[in-house]
Coordinates of C-alpha atoms in Angstrom, one line a residue:
X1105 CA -22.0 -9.3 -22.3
X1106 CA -23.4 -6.7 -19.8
X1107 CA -22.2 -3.9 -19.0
X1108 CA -20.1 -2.9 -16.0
X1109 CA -22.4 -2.1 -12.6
X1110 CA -20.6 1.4 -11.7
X1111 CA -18.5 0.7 -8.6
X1112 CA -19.3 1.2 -5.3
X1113 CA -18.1 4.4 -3.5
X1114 CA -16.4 2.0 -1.2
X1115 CA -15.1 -0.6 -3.1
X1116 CA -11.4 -0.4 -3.0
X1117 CA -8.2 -2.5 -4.1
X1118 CA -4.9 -2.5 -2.5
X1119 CA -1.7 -4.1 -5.0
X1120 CA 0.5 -5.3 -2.3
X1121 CA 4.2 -5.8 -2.4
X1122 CA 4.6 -7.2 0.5
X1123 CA 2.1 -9.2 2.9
X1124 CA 3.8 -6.8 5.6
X1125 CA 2.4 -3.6 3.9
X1126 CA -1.2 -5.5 3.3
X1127 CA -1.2 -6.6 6.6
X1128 CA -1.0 -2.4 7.8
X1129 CA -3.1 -1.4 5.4
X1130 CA -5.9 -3.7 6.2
X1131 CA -5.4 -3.5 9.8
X1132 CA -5.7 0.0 10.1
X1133 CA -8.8 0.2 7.8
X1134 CA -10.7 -2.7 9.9
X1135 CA -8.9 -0.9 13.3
X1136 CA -10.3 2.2 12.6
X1137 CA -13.5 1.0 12.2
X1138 CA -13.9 -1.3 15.5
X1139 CA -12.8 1.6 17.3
X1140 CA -15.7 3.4 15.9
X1141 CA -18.0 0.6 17.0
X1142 CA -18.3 -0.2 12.9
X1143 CA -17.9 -4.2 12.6
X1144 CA -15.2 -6.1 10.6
X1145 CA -15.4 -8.6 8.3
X1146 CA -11.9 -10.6 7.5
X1147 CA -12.4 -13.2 4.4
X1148 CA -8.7 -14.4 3.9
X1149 CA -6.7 -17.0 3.9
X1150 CA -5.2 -18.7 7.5
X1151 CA -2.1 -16.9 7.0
X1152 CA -3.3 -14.1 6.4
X1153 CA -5.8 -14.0 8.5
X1154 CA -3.2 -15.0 11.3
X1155 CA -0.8 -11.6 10.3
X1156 CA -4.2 -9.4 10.1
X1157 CA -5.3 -10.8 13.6
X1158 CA -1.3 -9.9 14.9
X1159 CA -1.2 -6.2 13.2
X1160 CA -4.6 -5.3 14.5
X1161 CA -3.2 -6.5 18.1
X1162 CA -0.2 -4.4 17.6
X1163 CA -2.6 -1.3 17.0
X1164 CA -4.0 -2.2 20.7
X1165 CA -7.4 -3.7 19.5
X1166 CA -9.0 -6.3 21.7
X1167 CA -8.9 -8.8 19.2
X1168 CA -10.6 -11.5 20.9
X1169 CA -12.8 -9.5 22.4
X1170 CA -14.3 -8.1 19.2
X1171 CA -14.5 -11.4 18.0
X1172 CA -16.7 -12.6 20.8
X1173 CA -19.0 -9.6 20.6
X1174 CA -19.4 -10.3 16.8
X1175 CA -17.9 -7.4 16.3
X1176 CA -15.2 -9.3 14.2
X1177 CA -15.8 -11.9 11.9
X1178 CA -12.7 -13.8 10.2
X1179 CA -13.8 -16.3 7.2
X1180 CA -11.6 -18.6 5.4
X1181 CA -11.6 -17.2 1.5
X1182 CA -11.5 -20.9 0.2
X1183 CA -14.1 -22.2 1.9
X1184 CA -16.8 -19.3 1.1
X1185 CA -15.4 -19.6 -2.4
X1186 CA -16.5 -23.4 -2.3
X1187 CA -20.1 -22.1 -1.3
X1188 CA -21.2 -19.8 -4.6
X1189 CA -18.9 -21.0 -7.5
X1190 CA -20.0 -24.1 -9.6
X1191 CA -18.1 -25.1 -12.6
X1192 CA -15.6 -22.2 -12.0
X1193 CA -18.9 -19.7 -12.8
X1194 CA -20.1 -17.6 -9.4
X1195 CA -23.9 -18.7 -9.3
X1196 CA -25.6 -14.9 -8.7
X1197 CA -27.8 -15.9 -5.9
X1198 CA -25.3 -18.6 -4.3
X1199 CA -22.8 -15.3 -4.0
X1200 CA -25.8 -13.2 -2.5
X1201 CA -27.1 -16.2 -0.6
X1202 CA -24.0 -16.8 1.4
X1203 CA -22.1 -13.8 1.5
X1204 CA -25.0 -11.7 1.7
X1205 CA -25.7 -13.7 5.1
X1206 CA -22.8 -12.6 6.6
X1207 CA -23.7 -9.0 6.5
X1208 CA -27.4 -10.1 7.5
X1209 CA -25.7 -11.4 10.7
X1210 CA -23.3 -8.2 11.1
X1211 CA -26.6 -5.9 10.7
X1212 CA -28.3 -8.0 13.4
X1213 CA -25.8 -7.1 15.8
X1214 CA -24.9 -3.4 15.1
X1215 CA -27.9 -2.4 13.1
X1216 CA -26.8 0.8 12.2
X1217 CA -22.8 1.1 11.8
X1218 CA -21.1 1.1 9.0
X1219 CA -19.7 -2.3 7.7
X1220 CA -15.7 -2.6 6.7
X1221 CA -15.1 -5.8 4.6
X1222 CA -11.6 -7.4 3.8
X1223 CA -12.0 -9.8 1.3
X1224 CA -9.1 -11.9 -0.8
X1225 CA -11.6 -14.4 -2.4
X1226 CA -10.1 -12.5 -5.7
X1227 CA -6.9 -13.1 -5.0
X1228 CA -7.0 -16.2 -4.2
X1229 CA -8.5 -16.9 -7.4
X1230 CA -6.1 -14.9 -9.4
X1231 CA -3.1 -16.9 -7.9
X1232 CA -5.0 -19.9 -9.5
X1233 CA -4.9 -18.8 -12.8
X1234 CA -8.7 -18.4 -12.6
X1235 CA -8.9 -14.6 -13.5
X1236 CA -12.0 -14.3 -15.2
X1237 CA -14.1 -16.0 -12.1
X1238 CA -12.1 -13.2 -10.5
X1239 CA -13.4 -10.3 -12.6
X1240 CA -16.8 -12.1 -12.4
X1241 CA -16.9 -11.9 -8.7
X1242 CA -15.5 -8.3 -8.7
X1243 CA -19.0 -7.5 -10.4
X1244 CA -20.9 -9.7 -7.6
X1245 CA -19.4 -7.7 -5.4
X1246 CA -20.3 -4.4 -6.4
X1247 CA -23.9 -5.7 -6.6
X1248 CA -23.8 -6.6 -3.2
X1249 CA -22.7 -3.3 -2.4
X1250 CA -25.9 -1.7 -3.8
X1251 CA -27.9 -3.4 -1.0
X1252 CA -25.4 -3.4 2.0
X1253 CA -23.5 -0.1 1.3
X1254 CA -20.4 -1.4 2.9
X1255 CA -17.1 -0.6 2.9
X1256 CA -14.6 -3.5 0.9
X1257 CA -11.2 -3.6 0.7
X1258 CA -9.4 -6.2 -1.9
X1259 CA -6.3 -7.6 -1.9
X1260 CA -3.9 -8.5 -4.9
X1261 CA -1.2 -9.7 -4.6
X1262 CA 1.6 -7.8 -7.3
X1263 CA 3.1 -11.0 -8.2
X1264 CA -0.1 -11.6 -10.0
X1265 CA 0.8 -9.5 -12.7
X1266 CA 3.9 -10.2 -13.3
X1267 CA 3.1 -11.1 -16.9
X1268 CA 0.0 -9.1 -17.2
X1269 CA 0.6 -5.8 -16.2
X1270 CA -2.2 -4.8 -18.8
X1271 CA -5.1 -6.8 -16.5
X1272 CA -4.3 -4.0 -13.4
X1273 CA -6.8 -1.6 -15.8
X1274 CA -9.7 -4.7 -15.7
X1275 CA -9.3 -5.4 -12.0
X1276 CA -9.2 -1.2 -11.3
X1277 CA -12.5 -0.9 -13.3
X1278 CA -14.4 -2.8 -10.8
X1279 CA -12.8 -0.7 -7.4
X1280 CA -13.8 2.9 -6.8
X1281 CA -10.0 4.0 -6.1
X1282 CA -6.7 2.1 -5.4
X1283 CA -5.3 2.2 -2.3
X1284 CA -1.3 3.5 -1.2
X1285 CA -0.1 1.2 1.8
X1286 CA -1.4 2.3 4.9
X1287 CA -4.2 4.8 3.6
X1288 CA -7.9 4.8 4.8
X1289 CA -9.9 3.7 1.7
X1290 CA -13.0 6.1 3.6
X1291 CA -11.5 9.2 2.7
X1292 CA -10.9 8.7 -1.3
X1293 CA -13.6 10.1 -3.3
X1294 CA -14.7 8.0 -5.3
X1295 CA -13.2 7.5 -8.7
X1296 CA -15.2 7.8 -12.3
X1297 CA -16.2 3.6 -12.9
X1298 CA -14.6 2.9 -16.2
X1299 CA -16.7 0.8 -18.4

């Protein structure tokens, strides 16, 4: 087994109570960033995408508006997790193929910002009972970090761990700093990667 790519700067993990509290944190990590002219990348699921969409409105963003200029891109986590896993493995260059296309297509149109990701393809495959693909595209992840050097949030949800408290270690190994509900994950220096 090889051993753990250090973690990103900006690779960062919310544990989420409540969809409420994820929904704040995310939108005022993606917020931020649109303001600043940085682009945002949403890679949830509907509902969630529906309550990110509603709490970035409710911090006066021009939702549609950002997402006509490109400056907002929303992806369903399902279907991009169809594209790069085969046999419940993440195929290296599927992962970089696709998802590194997206921030291909967000560089086109603000060449020089900043990217902020939110991404829940881990959670969704934690709720499956599918952990270790989870881990496995934690380190995919961090890889693609090396070459974009963009800001990612995650998402996971606490009920995952309601049996396995002692897996919050694994999945903290592979983010440069938790997040608290509601904090900017750009202002946490980054934590020592535990391998």
């Amino acid at each position: 087994m090889e051993p753990l790519p250090t973690a990103s700067p900006r690779h960062a993990v919310q544990f989420y109570g409540t969809e409420h509290s994820l929904f704040s944190t995310v939108a005022g990590f993606l917020g931020e960033g649109l303001v600043a002219g940085q682009p945002a990348i949403v890679i949830a699921t509907d509902s969630h995408r529906a309550g990110i969409l509603e709490a970035l409105a409710s911090r006066l963003i021009d939702v549609e508006r950002a997402r006509h200029s490109g400056g907002l891109v929303l992806l369903d986590a399902r279907e991009l997790l169809g594209t790069f896993v085969v046999d419940d493995t993440p195929n290296d260059e599927l992962f970089e193929y696709n998802v590194g296309l997206i921030f291909d297509q967000a560089l086109k149109v603000h060449s020089r910002a900043l990217i902020r990701a939110y991404g829940e393809i881990v959670d969704v495959l934690w709720k499956e009972g599918r952990a270790e693909t989870a881990m496995a595209v934690e380190m995919l992840w961090n890889k693609l970090a090396l070459k974009y050097g963009f800001a990612l949030l995650c998402g996971y949800s606490m009920g995952n761990f309601y049996k396995q408290a002692d897996r919050i270690e694994a999945v903290c190994r592979h983010h440069s700093h938790v997040v608290e509900p509601g904090a900017d994950i750009l202002s946490f220096p980054a934590r020592e990667s535990v391998r």
